[in-house]
Short mmCIF file of C-alpha atoms and ligand atoms in Angstrom, two decimals:
data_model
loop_
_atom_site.label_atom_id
_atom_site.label_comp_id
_atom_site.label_asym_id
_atom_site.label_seq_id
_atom_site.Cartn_x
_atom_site.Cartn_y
_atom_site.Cartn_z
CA UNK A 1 49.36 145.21 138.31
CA UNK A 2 49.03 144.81 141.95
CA UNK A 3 46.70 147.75 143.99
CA UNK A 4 48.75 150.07 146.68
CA UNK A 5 48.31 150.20 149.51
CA UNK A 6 45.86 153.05 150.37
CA UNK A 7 47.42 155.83 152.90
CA UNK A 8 46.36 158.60 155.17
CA UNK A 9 48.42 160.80 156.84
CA UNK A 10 46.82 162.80 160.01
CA UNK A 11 49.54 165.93 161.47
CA UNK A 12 50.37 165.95 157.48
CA UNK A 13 51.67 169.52 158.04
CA UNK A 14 54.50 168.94 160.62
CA UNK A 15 57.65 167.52 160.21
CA UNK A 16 56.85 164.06 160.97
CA UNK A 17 53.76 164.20 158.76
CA UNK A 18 56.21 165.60 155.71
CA UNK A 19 58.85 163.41 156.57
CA UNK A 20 56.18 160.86 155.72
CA UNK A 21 54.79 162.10 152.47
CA UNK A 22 58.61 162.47 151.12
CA UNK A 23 59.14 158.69 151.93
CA UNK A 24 55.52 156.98 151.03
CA UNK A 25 55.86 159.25 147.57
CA UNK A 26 58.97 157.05 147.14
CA UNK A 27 57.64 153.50 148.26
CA UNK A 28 56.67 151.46 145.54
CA UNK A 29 53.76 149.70 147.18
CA UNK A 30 51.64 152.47 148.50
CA UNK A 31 49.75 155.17 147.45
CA UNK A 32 48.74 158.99 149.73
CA UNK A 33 45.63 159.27 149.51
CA UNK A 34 44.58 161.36 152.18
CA UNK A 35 46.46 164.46 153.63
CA UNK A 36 45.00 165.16 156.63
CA UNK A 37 45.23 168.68 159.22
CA UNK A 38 43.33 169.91 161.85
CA UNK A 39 43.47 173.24 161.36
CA UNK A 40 43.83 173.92 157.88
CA UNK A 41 41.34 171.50 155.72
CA UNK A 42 40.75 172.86 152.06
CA UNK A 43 44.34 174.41 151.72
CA UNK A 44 47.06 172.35 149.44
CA UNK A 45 49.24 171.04 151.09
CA UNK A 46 51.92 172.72 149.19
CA UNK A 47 51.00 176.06 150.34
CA UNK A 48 52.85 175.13 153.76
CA UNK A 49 55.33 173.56 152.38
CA UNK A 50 56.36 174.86 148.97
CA UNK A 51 58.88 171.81 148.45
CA UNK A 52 55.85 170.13 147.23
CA UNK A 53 54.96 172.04 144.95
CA UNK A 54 53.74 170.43 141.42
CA UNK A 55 55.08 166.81 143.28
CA UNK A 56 51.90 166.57 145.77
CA UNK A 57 49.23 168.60 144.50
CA UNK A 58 46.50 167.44 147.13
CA UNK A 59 44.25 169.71 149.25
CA UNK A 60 44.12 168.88 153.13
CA UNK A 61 41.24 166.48 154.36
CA UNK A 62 39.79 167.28 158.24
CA UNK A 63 39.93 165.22 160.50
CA UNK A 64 37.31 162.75 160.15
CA UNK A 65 37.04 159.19 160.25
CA UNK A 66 34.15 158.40 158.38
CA UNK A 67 36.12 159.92 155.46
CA UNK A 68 39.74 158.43 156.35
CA UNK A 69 37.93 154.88 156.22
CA UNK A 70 36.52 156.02 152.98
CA UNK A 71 39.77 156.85 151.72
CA UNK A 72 42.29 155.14 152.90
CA UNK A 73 44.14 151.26 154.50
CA UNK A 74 46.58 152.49 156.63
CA UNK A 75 46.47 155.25 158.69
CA UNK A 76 49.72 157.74 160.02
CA UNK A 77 49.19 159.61 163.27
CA UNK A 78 52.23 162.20 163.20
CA UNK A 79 50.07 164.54 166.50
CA UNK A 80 51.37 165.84 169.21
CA UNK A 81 50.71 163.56 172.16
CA UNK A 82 47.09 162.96 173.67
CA UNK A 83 45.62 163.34 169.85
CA UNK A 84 46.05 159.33 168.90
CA UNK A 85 44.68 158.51 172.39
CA UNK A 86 41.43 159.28 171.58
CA UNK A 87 41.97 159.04 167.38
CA UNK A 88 43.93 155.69 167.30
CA UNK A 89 40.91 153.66 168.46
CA UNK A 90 38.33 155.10 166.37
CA UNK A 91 40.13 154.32 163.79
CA UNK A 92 40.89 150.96 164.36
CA UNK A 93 36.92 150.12 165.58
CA UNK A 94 36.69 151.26 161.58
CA UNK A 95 38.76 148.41 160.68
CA UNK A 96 41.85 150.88 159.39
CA UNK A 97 45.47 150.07 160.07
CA UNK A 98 47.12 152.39 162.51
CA UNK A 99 50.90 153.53 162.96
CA UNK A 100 51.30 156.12 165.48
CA UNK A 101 54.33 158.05 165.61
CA UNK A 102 53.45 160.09 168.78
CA UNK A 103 54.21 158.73 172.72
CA UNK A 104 50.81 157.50 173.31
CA UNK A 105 50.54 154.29 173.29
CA UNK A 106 53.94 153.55 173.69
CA UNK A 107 54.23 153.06 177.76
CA UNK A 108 52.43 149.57 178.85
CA UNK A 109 51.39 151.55 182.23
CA UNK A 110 48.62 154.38 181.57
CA UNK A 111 49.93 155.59 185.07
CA UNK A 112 53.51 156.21 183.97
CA UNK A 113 52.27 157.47 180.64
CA UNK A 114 50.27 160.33 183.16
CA UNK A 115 52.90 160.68 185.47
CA UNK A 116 55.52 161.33 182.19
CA UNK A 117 53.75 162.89 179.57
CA UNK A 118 51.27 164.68 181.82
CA UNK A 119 48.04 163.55 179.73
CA UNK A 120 44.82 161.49 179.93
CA UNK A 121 46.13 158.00 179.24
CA UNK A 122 44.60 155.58 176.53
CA UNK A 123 41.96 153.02 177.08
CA UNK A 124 44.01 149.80 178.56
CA UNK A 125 42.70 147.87 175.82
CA UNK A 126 43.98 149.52 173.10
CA UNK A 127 46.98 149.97 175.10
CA UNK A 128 47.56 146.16 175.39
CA UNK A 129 47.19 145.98 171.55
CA UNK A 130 49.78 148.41 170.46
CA UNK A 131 52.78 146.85 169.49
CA UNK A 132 55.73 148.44 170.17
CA UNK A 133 57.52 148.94 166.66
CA UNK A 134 61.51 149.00 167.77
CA UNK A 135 62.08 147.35 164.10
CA UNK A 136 65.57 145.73 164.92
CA UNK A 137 64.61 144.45 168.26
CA UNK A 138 60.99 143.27 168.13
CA UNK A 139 60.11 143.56 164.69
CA UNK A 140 58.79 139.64 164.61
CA UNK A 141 55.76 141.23 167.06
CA UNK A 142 54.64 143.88 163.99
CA UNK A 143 54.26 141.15 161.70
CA UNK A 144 50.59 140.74 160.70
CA UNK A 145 49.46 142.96 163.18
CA UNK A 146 47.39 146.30 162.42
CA UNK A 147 48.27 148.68 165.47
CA UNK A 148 51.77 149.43 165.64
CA UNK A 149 53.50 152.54 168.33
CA UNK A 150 56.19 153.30 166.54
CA UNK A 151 59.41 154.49 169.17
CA UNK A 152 60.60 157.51 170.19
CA UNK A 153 63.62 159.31 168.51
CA UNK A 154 65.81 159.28 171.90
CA UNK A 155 64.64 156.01 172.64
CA UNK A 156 65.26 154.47 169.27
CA UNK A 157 69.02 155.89 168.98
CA UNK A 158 69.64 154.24 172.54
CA UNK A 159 68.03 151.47 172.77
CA UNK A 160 69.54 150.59 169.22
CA UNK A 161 72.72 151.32 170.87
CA UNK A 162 72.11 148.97 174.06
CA UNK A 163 70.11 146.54 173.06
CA UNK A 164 72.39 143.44 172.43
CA UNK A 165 74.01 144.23 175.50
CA UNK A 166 70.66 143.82 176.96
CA UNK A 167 69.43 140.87 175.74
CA UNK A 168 72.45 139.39 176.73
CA UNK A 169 72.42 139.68 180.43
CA UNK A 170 75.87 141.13 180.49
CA UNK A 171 75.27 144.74 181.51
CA UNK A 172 74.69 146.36 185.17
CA UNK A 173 70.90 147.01 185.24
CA UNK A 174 71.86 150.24 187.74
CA UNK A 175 74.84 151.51 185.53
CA UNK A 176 73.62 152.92 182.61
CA UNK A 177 74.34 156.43 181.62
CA UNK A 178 72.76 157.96 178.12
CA UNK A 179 74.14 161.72 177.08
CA UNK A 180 71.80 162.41 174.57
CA UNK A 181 71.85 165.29 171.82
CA UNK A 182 69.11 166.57 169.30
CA UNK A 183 68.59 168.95 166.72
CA UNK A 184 66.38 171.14 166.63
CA UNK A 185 63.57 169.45 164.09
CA UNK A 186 63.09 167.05 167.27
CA UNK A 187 60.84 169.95 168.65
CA UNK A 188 58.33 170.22 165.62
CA UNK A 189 57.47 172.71 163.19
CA UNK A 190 56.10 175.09 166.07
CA UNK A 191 57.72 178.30 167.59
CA UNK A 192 58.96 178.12 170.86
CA UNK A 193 61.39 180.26 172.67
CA UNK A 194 63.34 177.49 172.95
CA UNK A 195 64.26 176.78 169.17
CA UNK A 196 64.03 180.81 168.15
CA UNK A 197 67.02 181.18 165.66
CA UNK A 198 68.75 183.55 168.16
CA UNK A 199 68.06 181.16 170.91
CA UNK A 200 69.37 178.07 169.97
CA UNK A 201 72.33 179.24 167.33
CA UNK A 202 75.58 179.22 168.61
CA UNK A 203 74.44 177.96 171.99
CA UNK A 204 74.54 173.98 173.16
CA UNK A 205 71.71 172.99 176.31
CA UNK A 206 71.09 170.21 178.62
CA UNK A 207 67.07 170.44 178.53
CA UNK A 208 64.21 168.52 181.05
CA UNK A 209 67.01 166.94 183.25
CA UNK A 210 65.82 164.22 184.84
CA UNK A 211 62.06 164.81 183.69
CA UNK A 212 62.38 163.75 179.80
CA UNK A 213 59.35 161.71 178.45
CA UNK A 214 61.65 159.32 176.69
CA UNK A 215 63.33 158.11 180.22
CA UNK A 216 60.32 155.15 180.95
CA UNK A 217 60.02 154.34 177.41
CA UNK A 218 63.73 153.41 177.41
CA UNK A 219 63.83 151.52 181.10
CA UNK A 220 60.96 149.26 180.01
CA UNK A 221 62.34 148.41 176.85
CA UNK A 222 65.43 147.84 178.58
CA UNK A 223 63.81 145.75 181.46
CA UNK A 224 61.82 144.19 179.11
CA UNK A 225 65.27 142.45 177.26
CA UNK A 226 67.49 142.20 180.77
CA UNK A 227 64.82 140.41 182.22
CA UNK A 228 65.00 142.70 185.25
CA UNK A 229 64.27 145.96 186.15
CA UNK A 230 66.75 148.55 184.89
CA UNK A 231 66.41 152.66 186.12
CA UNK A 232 69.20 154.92 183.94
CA UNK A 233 70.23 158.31 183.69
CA UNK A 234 69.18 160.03 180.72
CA UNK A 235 69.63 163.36 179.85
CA UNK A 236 68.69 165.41 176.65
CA UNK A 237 70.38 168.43 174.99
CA UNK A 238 69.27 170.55 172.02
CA UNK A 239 72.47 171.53 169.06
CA UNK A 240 71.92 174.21 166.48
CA UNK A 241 71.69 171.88 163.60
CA UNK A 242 67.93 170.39 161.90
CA UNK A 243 68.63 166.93 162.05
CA UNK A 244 70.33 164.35 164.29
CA UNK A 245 70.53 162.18 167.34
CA UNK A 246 73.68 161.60 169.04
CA UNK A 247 73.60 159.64 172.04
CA UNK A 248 76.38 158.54 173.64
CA UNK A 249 75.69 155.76 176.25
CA UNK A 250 77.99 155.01 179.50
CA UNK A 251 77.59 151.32 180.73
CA UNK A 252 79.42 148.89 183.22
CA UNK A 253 79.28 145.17 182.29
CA UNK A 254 78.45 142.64 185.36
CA UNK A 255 81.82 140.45 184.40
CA UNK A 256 84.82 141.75 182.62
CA UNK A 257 84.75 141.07 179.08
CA UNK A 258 87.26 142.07 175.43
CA UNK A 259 86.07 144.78 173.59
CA UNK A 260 86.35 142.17 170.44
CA UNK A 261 83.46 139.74 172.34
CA UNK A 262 81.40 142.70 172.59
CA UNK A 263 81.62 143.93 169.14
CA UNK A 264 81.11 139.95 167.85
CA UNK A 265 77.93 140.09 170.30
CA UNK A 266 76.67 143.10 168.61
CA UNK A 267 77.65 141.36 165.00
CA UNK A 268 75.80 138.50 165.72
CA UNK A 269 72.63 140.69 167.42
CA UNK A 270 72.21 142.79 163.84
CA UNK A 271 73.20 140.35 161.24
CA UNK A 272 71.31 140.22 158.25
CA UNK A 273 69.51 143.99 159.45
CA UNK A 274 70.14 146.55 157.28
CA UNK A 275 69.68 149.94 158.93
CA UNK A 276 71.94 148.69 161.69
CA UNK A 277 75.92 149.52 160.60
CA UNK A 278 78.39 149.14 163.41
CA UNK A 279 81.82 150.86 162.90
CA UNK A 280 85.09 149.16 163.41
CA UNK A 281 87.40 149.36 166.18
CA UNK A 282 87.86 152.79 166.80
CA UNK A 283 85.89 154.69 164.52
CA UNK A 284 82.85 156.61 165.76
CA UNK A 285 79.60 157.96 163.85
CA UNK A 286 78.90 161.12 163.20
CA UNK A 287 75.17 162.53 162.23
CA UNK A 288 76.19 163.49 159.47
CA UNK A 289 76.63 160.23 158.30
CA UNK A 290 73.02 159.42 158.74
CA UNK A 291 71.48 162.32 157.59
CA UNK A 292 67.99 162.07 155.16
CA UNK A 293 68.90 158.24 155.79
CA UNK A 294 67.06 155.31 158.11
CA UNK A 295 70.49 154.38 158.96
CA UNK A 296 71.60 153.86 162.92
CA UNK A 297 74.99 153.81 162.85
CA UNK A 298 76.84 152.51 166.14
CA UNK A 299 80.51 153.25 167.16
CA UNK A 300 81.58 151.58 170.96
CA UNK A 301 84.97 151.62 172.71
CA UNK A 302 85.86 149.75 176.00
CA UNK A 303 88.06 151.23 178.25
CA UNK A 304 90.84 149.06 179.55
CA UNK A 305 91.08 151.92 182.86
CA UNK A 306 87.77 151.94 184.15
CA UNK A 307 86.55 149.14 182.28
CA UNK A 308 83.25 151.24 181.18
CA UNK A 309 81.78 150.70 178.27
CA UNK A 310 81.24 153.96 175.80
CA UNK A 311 79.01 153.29 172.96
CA UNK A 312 78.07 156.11 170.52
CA UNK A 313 74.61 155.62 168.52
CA UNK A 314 73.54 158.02 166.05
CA UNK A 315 70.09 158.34 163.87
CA UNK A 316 68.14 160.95 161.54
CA UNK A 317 65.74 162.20 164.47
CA UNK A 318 62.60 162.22 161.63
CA UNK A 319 63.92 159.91 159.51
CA UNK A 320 65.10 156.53 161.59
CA UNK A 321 63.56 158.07 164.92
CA UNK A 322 60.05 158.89 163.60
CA UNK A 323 59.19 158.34 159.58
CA UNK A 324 61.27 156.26 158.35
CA UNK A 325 61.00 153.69 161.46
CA UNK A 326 57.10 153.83 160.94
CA UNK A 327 57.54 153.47 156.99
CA UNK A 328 59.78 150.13 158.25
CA UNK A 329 57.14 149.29 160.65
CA UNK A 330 54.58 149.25 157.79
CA UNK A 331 56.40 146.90 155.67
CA UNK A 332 56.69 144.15 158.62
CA UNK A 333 53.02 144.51 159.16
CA UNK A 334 52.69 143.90 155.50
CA UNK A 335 54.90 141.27 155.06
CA UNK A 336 57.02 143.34 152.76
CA UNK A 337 61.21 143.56 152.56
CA UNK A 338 61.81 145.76 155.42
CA UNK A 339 63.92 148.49 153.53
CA UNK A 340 61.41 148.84 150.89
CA UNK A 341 60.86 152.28 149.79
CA UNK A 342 64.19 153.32 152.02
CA UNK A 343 66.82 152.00 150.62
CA UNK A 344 68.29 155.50 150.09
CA UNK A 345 72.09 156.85 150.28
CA UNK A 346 72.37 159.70 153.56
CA UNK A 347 72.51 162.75 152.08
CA UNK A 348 76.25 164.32 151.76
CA UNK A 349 78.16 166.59 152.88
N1 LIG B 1 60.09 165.71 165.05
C1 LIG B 1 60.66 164.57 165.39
O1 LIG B 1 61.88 164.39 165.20
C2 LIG B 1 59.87 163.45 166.02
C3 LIG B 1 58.55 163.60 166.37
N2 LIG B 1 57.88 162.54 166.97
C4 LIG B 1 56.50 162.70 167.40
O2 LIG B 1 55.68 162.82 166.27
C5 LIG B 1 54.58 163.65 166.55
C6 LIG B 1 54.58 164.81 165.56
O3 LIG B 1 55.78 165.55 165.76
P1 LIG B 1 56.23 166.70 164.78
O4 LIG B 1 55.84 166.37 163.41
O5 LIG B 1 57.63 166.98 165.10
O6 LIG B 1 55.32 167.89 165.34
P2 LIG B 1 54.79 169.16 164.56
O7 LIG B 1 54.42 170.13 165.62
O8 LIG B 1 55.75 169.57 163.51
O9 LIG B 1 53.47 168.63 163.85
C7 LIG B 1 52.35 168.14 164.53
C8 LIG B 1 51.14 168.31 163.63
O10 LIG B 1 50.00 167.78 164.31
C9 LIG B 1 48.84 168.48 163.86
N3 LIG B 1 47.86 168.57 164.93
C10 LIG B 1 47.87 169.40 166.01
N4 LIG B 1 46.79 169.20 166.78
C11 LIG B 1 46.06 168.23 166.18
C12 LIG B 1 44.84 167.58 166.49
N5 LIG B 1 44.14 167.89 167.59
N6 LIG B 1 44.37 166.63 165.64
C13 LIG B 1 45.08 166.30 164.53
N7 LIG B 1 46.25 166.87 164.20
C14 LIG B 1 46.74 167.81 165.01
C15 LIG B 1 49.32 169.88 163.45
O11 LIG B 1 48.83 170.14 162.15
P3 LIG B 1 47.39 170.77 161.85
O12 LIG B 1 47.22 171.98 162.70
O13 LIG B 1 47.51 171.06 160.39
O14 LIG B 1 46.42 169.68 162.17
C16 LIG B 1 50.83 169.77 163.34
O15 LIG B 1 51.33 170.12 162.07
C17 LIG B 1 54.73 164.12 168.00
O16 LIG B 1 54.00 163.27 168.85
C18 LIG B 1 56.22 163.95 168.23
O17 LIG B 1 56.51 163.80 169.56
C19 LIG B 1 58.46 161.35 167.16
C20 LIG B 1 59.76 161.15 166.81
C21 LIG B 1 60.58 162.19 166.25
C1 LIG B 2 64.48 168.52 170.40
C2 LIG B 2 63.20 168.16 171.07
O1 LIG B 2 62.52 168.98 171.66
N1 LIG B 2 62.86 166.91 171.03
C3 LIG B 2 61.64 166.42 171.60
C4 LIG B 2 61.46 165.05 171.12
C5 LIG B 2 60.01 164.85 171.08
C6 LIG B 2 59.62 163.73 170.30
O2 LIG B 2 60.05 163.47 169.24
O3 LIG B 2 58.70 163.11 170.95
P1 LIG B 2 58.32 161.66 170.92
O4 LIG B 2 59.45 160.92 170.33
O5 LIG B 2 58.09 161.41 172.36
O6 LIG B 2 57.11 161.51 170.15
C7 LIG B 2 61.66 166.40 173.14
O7 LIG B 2 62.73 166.37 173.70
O8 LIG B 2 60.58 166.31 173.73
#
């Protein structure tokens, strides 16, 4: 019998953190051994989250590196951001595998992470060594290596959605337009005004316009694939549902081009990947579709008027945009099939 992988999991008591325990329970190749909160060491787990109950029967672990590296391989950093900036490389000067789920290391420029995210950015070093985990896109860089940044949720339903468009030189660097919608899990497990049941229900809201964290993290990953510089539009709104991305993306091509060469370019960009599903001509995703599920599923539709390009990307915000990405992440580090462990059905209706 072969050993599991040993794994710690540090903001255990959010949603990202449970998102994570559901999935690495499931994996057949590693093992939680560490459950890990800041404010609530000693507790079970399973007296936050009741789901648990009798399935996870661990108490919390601090915060505390000494005794992660005691415990544990790989380590899971679902904080809020400016926690793994400090965390991530202690942990890796231990010699422990890190996947971070939170922004912090996933902007090249400590400047623009300051100027975006309004924090102390990380140490350039460790900066330079995170590897940005966008599976489908640059998943050959996460091979073999031990610190990955695993994407945003916005970013990872839109880039998915642009990316072979990108990498093809066909799009207008200055055209790009991404309408993007979230549920209300996107904001954490913590009470804000802004996801209060009486708040959010029945009510649909464009939120940081022109001032959303995810905007640089998308341009450089963009950039990074056009080969030139590419600025966008992106705006965010919060629906009254748990889970879901929907982002629909408004492009302009440089050269006219058939809505059939398009959808072979994408065919050709996501063969053989299997989280990637594009529909056929004319049909459009739905969350739904993806829910519970590391599915991106990709609708697109050229219009023959204005010849703009619609495309329509959607994801499970903590499953594909933040758990289940960083679950995929840690089976390209390891060399493993990258569906292991998620090679699960959405869940429907
Ligand atoms: N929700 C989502 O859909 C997505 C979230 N993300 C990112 O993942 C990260 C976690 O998000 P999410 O799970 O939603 O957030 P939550 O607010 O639900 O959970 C964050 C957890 O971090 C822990 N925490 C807080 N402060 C510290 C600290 N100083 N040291 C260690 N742990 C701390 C808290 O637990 P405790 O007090 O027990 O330590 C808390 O439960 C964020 O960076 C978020 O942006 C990324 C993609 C999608
Ligand atoms: C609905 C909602 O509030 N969503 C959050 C997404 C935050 C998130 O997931 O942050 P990172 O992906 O940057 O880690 C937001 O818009 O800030």
């Amino acid at each position: 019998m072969t050993t599991k992988l040993r794994a710690a999991i540090v903001g255990s008591t959010g949603y990202g953190g449970v998102e994570l325990i559901r999935l690495l329970l499931a994996h057949p190749n590693v093992e939680i051994t560490s459950v890990i909160s800041s404010s609530s060491a000693g507790a079970p787990i399973a007296d936050g989250y009741p789901h648990l109950n009798q399935i996870l029967t661990d108490r919390l672990d601090a915060v505390d590196v000494e005794l992660i590296r005691g415990k544990a391989d790989v380590v899971f950093l679902a904080t809020p951001h400016g926690v793994s900036t400090e965390l991530s490389p202690k942990l890796l000067d231990a010699g422990l595998k890190v996947i971070d789920i939170s922004g912090d290391f996933r902007l090249q420029s400590g400047d623009v992470y300051e100027t975006w995210y309004k924090h102390k950015p990380a140490d350039p070093e460790y900066l330079k060594r995170a590897v940005y985990g966008l599976c489908e896109v640059f998943g050959e860089e996460v091979r073999g290596k031990d610190f990955i940044s695993n994407p945003g949720c916005y970013p990872t339903a839109t880039l998915l959605g642009l990316a072979p468009l990108a990498a093809s030189g066909w799009i207008d660097p200055k055209s790009i337009i991404a309408d993007a919608k979230s549920g209300v899990s996107g904001a954490g497990r913590g009470l804000s005004l802004l996801v209060h049941y009486s708040e959010i229900n029945e009510n649909f809201l464009a939120y940081k316009v022109n001032k959303h964290q995810h905007t640089p993290e998308i341009e450089q990953a963009l950039s990074r694939l056009a080969g030139e510089e590419v600025v966008m539009t992106f705006t965010t709104h919060l629906v009254p549902m748990t889970r879901g991305i929907l982002s629909t993306i408004y492009v302009n091509l440089k050269s006219p081009r058939s809505e059939d060469d398009i959808r072979e370019l994408y065919r050709q960009y996501y063969e053989g990947r299997k989280f990637v599903r594009l529909r056929e001509k004319g049909k459009y995703p739905a969350t739904k579709e993806v829910w519970g599920s590391n599915y991106c599923d990709i609708g697109l539709s050229l219009d023959s008027r204005t010849g703009r390009l619609t495309i329509v990307s959607v994801i499970d915000n903590v499953v594909k945009g933040a758990a289940g990405q960083a679950v995929q992440n840690l089976n390209l580090m390891m060399g493993w099939d990258e569906a292991t462990g998620l090679a699960f059905t959405p869940v429907y209706p």
